[in-house]
Short mmCIF file of N, CA and C in Angstrom, two decimals:
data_model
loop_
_atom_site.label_atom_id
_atom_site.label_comp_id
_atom_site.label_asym_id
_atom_site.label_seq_id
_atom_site.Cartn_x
_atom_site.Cartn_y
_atom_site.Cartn_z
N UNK A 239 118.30 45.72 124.02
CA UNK A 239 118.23 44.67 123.02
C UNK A 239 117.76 43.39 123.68
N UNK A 240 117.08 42.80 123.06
CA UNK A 240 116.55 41.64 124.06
C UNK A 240 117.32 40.21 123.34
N UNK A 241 117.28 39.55 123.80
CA UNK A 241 118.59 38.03 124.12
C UNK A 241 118.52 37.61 122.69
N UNK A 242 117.23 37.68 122.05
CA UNK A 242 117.11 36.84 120.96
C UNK A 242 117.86 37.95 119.43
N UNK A 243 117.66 38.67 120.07
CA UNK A 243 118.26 39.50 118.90
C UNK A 243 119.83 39.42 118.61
N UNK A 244 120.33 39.77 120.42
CA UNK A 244 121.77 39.50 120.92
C UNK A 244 122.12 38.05 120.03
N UNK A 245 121.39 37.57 120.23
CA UNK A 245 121.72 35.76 119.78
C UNK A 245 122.16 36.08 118.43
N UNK A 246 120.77 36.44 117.77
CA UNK A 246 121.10 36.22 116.33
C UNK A 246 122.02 36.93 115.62
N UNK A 247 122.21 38.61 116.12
CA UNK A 247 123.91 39.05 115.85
C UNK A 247 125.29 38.53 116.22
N UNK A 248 124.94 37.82 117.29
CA UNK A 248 126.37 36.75 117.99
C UNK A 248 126.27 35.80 116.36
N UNK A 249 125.83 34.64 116.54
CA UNK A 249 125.77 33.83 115.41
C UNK A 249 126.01 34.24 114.24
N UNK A 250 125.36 35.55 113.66
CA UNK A 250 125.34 36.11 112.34
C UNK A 250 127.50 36.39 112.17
N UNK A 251 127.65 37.11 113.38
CA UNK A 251 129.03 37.11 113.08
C UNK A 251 130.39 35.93 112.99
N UNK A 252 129.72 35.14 114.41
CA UNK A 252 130.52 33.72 114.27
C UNK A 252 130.42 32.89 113.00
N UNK A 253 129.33 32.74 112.13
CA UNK A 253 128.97 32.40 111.19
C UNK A 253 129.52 32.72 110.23
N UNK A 254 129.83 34.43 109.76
CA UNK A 254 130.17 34.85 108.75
C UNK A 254 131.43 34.65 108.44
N UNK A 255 132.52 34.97 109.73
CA UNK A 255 133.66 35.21 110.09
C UNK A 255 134.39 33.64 110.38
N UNK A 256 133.43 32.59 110.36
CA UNK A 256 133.68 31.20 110.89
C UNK A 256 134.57 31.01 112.23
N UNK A 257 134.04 31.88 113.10
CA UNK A 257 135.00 31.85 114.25
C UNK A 257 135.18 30.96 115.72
N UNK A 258 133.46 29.85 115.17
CA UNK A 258 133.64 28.64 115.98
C UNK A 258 134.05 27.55 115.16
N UNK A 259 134.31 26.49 116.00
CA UNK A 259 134.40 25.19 114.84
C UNK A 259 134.14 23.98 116.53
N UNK A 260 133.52 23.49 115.77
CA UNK A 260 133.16 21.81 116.64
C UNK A 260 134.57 21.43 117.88
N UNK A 261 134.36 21.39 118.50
CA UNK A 261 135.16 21.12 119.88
C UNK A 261 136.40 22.24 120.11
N UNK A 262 135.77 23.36 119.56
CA UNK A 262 137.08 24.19 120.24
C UNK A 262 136.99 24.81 121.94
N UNK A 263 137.86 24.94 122.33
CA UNK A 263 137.57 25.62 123.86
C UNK A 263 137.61 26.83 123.44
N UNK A 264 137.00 27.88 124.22
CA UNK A 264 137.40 28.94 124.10
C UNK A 264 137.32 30.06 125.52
N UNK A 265 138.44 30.77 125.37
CA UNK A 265 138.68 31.36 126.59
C UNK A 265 137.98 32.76 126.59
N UNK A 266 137.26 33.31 127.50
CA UNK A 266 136.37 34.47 127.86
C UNK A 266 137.08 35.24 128.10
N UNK A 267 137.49 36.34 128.17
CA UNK A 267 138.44 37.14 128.66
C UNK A 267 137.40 38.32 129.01
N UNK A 268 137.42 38.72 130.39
CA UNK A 268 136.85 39.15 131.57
C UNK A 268 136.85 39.72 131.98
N UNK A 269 136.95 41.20 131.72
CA UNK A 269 137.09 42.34 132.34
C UNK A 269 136.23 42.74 133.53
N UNK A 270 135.22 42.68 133.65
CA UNK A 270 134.11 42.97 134.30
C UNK A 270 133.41 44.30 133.87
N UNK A 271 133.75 44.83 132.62
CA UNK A 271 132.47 45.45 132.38
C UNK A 271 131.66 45.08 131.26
N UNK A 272 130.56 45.87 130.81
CA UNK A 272 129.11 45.31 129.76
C UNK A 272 129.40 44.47 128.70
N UNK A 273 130.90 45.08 127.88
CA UNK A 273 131.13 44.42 126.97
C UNK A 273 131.36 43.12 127.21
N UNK A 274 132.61 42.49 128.17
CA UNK A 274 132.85 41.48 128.13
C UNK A 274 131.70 40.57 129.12
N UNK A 275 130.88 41.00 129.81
CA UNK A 275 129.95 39.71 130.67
C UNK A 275 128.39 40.36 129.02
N UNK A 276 128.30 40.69 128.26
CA UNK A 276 127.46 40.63 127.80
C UNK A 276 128.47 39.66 126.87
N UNK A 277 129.27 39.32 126.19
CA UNK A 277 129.86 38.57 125.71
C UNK A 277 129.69 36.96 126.24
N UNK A 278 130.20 37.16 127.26
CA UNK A 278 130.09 35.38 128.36
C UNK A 278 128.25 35.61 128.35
N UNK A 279 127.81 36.36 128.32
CA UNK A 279 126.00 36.08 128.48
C UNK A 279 125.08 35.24 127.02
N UNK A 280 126.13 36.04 126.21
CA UNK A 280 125.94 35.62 124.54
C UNK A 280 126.72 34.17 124.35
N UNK A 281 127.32 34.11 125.08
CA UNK A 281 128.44 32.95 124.30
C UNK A 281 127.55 31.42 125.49
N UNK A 282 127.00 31.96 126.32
CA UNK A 282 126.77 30.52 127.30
C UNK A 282 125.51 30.40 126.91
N UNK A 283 124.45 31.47 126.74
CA UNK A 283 123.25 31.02 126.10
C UNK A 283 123.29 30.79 124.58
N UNK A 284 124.53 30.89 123.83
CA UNK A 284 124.52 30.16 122.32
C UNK A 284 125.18 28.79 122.49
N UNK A 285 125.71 28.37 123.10
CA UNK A 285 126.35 27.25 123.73
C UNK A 285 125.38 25.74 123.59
N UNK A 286 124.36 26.38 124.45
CA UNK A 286 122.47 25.38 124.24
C UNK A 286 122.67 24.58 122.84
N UNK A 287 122.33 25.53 122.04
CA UNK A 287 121.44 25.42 120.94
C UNK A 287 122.71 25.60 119.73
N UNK A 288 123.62 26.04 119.62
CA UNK A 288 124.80 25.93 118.74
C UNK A 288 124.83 24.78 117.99
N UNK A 289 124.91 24.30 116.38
CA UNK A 289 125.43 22.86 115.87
C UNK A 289 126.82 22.83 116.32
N UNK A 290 127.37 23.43 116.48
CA UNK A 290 129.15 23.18 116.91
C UNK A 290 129.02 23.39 118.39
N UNK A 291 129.23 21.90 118.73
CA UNK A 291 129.72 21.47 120.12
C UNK A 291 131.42 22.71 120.84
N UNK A 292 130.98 23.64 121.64
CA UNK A 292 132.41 24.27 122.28
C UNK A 292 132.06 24.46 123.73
N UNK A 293 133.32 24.45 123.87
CA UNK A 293 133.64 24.70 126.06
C UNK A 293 133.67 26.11 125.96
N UNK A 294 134.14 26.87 127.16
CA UNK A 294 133.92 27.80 127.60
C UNK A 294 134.79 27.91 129.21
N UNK A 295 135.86 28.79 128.60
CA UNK A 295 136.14 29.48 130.19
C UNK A 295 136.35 30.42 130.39
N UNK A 296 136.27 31.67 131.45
CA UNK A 296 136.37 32.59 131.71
C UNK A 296 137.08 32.47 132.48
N UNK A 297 138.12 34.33 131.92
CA UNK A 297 139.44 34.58 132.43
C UNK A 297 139.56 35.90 132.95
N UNK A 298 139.69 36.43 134.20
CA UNK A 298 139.96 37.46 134.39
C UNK A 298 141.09 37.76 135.11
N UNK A 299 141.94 38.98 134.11
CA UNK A 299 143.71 39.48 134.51
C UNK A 299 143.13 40.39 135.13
N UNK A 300 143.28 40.26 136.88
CA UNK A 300 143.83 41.03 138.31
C UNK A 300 145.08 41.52 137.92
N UNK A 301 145.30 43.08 137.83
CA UNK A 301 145.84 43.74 137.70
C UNK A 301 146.64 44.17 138.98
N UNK A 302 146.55 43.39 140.35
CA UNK A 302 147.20 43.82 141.50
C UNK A 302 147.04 45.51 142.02
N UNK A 303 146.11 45.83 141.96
CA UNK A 303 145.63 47.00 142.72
C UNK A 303 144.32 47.11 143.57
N UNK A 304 143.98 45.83 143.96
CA UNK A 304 143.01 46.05 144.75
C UNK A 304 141.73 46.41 144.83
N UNK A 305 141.26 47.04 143.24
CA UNK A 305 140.00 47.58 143.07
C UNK A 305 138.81 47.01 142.57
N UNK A 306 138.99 45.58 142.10
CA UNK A 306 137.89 45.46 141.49
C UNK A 306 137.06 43.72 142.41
N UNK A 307 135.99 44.17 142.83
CA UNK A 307 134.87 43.03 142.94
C UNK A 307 134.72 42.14 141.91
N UNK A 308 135.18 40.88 142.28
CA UNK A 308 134.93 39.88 141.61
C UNK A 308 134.43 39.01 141.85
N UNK A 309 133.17 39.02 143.24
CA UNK A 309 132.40 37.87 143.05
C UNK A 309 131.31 37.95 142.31
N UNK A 310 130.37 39.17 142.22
CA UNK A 310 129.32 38.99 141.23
C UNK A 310 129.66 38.43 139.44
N UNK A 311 131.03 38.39 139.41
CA UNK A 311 131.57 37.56 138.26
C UNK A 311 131.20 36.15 138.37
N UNK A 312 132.11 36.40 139.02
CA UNK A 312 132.24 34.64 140.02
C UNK A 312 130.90 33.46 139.69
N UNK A 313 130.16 34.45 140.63
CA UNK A 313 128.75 34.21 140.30
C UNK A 313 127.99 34.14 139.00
N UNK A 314 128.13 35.22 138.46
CA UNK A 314 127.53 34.87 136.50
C UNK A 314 128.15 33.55 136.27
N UNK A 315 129.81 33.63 136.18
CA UNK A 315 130.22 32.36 135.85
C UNK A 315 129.58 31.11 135.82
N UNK A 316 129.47 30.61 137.32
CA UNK A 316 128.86 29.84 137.84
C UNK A 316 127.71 29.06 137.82
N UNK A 317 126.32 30.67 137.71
CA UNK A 317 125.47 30.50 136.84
C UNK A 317 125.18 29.82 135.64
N UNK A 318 126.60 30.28 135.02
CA UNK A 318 126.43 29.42 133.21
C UNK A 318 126.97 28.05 133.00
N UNK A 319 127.73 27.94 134.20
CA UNK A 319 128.52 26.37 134.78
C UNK A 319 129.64 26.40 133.84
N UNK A 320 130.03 27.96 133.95
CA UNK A 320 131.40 28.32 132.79
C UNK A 320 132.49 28.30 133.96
N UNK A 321 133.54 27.38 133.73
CA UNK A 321 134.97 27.52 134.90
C UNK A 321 135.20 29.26 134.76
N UNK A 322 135.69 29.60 135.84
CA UNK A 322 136.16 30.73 136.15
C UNK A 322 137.42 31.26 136.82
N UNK A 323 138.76 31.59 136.03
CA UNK A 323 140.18 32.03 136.71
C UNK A 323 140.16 33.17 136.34
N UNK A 324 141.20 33.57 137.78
CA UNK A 324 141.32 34.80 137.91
C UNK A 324 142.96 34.64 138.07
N UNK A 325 143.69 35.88 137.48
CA UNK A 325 144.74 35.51 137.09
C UNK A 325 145.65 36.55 137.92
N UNK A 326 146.25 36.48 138.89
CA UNK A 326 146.70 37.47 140.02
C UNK A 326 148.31 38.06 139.21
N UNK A 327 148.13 39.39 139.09
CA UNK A 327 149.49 39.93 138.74
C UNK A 327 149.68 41.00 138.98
N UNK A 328 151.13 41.54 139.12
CA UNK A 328 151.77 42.72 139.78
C UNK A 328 151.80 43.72 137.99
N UNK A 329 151.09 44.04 137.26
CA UNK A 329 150.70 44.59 136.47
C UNK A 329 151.04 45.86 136.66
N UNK A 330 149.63 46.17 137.65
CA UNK A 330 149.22 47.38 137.82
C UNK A 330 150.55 48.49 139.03
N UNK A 331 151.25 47.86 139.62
CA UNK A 331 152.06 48.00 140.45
C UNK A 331 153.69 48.02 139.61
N UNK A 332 153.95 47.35 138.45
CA UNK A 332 154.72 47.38 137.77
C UNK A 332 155.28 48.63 137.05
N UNK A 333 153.29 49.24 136.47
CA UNK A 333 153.30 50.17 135.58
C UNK A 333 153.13 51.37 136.31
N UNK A 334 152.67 51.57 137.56
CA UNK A 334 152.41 52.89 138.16
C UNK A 334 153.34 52.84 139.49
N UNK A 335 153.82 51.51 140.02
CA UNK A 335 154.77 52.46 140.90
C UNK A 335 156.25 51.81 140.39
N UNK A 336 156.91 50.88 140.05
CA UNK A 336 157.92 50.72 139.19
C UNK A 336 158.71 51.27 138.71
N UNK A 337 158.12 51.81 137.82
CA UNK A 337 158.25 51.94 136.10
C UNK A 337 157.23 53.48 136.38
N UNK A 338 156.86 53.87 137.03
CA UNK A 338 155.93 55.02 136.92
C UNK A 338 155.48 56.35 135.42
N UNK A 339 154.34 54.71 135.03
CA UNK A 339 154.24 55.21 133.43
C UNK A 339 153.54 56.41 133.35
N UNK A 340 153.36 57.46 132.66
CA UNK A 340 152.41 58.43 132.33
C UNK A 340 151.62 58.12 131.07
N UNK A 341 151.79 57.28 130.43
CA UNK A 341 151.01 56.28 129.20
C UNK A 341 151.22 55.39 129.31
N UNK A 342 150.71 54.35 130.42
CA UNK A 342 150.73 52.95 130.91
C UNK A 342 149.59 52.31 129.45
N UNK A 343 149.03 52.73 128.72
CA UNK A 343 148.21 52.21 127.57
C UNK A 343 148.19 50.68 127.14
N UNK A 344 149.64 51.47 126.53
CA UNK A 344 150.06 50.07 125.38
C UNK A 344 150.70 49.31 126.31
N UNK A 345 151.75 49.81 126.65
CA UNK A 345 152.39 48.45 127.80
C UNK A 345 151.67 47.47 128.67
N UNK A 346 150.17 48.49 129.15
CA UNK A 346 149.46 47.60 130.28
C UNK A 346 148.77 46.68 128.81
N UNK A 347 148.22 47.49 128.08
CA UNK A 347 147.33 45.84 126.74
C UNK A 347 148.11 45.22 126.58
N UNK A 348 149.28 45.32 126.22
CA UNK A 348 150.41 44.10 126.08
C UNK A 348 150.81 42.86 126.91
N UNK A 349 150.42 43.54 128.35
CA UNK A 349 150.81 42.70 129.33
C UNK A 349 150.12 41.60 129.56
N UNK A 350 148.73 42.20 130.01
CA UNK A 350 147.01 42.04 130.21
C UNK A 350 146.55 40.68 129.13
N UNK A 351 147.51 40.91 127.93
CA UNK A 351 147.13 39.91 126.53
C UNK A 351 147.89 38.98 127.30
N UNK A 352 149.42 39.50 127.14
CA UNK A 352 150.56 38.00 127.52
C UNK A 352 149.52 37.12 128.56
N UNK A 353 149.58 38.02 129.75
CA UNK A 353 149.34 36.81 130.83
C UNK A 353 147.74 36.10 130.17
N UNK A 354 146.86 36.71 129.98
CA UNK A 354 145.50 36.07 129.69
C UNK A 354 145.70 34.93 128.47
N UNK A 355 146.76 35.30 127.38
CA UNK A 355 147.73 34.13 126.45
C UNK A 355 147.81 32.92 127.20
N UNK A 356 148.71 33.28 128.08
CA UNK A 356 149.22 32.28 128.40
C UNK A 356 148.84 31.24 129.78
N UNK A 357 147.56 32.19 130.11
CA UNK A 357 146.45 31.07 131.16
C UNK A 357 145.88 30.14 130.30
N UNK A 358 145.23 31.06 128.89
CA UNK A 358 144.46 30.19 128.04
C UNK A 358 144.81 28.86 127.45
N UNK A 359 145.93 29.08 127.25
CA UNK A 359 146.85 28.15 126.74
C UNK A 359 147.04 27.03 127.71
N UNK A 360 147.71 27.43 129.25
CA UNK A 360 147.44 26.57 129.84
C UNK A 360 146.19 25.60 130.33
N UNK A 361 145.32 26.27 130.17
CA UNK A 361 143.67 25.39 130.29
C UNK A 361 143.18 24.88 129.31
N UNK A 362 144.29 24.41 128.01
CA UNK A 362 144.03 24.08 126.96
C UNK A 362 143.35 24.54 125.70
N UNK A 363 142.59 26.26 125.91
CA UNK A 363 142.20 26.55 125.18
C UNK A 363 142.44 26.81 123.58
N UNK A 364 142.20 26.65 122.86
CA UNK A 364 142.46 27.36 121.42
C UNK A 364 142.09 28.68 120.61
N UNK A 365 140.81 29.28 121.43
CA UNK A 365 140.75 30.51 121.08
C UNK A 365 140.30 31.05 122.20
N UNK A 366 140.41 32.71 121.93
CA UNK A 366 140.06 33.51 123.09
C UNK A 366 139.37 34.60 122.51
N UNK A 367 138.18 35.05 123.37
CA UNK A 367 137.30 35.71 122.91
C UNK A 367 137.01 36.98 123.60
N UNK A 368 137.15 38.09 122.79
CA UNK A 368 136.98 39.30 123.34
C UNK A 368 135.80 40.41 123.10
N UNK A 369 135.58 40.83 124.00
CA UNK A 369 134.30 42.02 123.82
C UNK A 369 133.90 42.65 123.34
N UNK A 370 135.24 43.23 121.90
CA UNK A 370 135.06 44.18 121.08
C UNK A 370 133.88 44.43 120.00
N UNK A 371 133.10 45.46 120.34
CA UNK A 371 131.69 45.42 119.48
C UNK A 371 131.89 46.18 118.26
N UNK A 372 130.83 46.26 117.23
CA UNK A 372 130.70 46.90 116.22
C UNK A 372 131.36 48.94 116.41
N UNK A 373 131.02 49.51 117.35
CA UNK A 373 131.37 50.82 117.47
C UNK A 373 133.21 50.84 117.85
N UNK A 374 134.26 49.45 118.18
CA UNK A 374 135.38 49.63 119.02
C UNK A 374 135.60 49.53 117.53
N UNK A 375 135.75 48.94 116.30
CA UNK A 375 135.84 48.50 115.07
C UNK A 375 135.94 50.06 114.35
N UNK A 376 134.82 50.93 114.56
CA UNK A 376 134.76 51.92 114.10
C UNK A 376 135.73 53.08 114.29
N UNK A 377 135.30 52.82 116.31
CA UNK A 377 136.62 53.77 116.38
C UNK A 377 137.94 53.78 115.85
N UNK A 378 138.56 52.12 116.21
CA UNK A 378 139.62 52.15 115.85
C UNK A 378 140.29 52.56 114.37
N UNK A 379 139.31 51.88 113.32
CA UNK A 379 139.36 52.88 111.85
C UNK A 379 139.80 54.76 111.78
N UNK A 380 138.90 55.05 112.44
CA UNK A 380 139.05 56.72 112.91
C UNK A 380 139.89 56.93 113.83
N UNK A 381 140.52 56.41 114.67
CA UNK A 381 141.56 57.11 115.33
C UNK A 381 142.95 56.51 114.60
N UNK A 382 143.19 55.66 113.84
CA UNK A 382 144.51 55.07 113.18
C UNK A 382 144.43 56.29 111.77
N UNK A 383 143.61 56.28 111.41
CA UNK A 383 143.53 57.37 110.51
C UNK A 383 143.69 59.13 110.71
N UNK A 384 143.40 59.19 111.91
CA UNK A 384 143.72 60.89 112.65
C UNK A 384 145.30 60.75 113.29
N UNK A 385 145.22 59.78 114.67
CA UNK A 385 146.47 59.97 114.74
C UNK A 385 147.68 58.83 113.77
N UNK A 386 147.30 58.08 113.50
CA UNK A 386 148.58 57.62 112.75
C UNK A 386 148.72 57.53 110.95
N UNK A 387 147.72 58.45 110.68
CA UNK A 387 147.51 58.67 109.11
C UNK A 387 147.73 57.11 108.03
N UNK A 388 146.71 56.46 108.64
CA UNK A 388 146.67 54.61 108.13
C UNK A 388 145.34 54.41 108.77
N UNK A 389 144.87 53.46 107.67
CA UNK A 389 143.54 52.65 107.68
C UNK A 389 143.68 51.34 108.29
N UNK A 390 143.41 51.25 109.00
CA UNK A 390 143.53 50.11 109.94
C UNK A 390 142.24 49.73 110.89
N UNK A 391 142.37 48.24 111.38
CA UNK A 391 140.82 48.30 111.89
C UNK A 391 141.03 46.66 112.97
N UNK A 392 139.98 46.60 113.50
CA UNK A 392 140.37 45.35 114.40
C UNK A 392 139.85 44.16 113.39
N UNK A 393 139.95 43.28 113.18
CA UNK A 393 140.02 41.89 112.77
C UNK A 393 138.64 40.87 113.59
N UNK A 394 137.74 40.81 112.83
CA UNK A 394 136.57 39.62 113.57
C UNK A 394 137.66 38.38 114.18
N UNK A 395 138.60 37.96 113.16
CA UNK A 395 139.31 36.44 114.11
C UNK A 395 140.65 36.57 113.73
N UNK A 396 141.71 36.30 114.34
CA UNK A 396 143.40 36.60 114.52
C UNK A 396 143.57 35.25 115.04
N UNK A 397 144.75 35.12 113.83
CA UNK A 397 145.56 33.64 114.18
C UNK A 397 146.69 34.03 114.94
N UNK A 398 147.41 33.83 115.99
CA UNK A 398 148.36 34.57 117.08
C UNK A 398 149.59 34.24 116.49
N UNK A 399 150.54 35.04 116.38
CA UNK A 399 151.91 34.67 116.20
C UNK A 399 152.83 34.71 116.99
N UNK A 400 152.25 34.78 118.51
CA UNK A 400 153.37 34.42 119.74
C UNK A 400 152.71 33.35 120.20
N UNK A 401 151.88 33.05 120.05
CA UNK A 401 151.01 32.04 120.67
C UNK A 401 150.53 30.90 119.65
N UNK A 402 151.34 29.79 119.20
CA UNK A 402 151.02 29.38 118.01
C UNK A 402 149.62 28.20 118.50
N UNK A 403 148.48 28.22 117.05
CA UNK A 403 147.61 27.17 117.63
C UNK A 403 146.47 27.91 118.03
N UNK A 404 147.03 29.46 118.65
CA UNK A 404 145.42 30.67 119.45
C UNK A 404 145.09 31.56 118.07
N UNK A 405 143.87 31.41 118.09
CA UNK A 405 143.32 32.09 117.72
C UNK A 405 142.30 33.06 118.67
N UNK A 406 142.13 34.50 118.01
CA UNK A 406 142.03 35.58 118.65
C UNK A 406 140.56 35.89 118.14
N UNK A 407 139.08 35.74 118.99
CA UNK A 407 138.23 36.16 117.96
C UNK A 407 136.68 36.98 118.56
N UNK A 408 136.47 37.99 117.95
CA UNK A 408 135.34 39.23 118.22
C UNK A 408 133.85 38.75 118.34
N UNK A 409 133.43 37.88 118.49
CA UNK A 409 132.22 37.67 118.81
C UNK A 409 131.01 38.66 118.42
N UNK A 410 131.09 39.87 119.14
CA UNK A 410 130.20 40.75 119.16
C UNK A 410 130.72 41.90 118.03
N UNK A 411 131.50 41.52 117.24
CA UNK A 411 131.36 42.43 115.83
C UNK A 411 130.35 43.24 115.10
N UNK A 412 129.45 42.37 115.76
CA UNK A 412 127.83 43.65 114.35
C UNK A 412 127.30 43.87 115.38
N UNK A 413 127.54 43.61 116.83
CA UNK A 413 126.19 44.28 117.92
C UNK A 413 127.14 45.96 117.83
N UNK A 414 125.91 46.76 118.10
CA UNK A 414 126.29 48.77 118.27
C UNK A 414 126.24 48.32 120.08
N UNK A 415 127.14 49.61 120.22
CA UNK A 415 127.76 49.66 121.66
C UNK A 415 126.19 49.75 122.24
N UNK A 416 125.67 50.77 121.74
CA UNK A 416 123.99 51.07 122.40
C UNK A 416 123.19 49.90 122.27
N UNK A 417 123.39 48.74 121.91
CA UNK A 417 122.86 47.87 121.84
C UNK A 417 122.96 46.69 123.29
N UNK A 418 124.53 47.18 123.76
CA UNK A 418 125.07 46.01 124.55
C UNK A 418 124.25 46.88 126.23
#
């Protein structure tokens, strides 16, 4: 997909869904794979040219296991002159030698949210923005419906109810995974 297209599905959804507004910060949340740095790629080159003035920071939850390279992050960051934290936690060490989960799933998303919550919050942010594309939307419809017999689906923007003030919001809603 080439940038301009990326652009105009980023916008088409922020637009529809109203999920910027004039001086909000908003926090990147950073995994390091396609979804989320094609996200920070979309969100710093709409940044330019946007009528609504917003900041931008990127957040990535270190899971305390040692595995993942994070300077070529570092670096994109940098590139976009987007601040960049990295958020050091005994997560991953909690859930596998601890607690030695055999469905670390839900507990590790739960966690992974809290702490990335509550960096955002501290860097003043008001919303936080996640990677989820048009196909995670889909799945999730189809698997709440197989295994938990309910229609259910992810949300373009979420007002937080542990986190009062955050809003929670999908950016990349209408881009297809094959697209990113």
């Amino acid at each position: 997909m080439k940038l301009q297209r990326l652009l105009s599905l980023l916008r088409q959804a922020i637009d529809q869904y109203n999920m910027i507004e004039d001086g909000d910060h908003i926090a990147i949340g950073i995994s390091g794979g396609k979804d989320s740095l094609t996200l920070l790629y979309g969100l710093a080159n709409l940044q330019r040219f946007y009528p609504k003035s917003f900041r931008l920071s990127a957040i990535t939850v270190d899971m305390g296991l040692d595995t993942m390279d994070l300077e070529p992050v570092k670096a994109l960051c940098a590139g976009f002159n987007v601040p960049y934290e990295v958020i050091p936690t005994e997560i991953g060490k909690i859930l596998f030698e601890a607690r030695k989960e055999s469905n670390p799933c839900a507990l590790c998303a739960k966690m992974r949210k809290g702490a990335l919550n509550q960096k955002a919050m501290e860097l003043g942010c008001n919303k936080i923005a996640l990677g989820h594309h048009y196909d995670d939307v889909i799945e999730t419809i189809l698997m709440g419906m197989l295994y938990g017999a309910q229609v259910q689906t992810m949300m373009p923007k979420l007002h937080s109810t542990n986190f009062p003030g955050m809003e929670l919001i999908r950016p990349l809603y209408l881009i297809r995974e094959d697209d990113i």
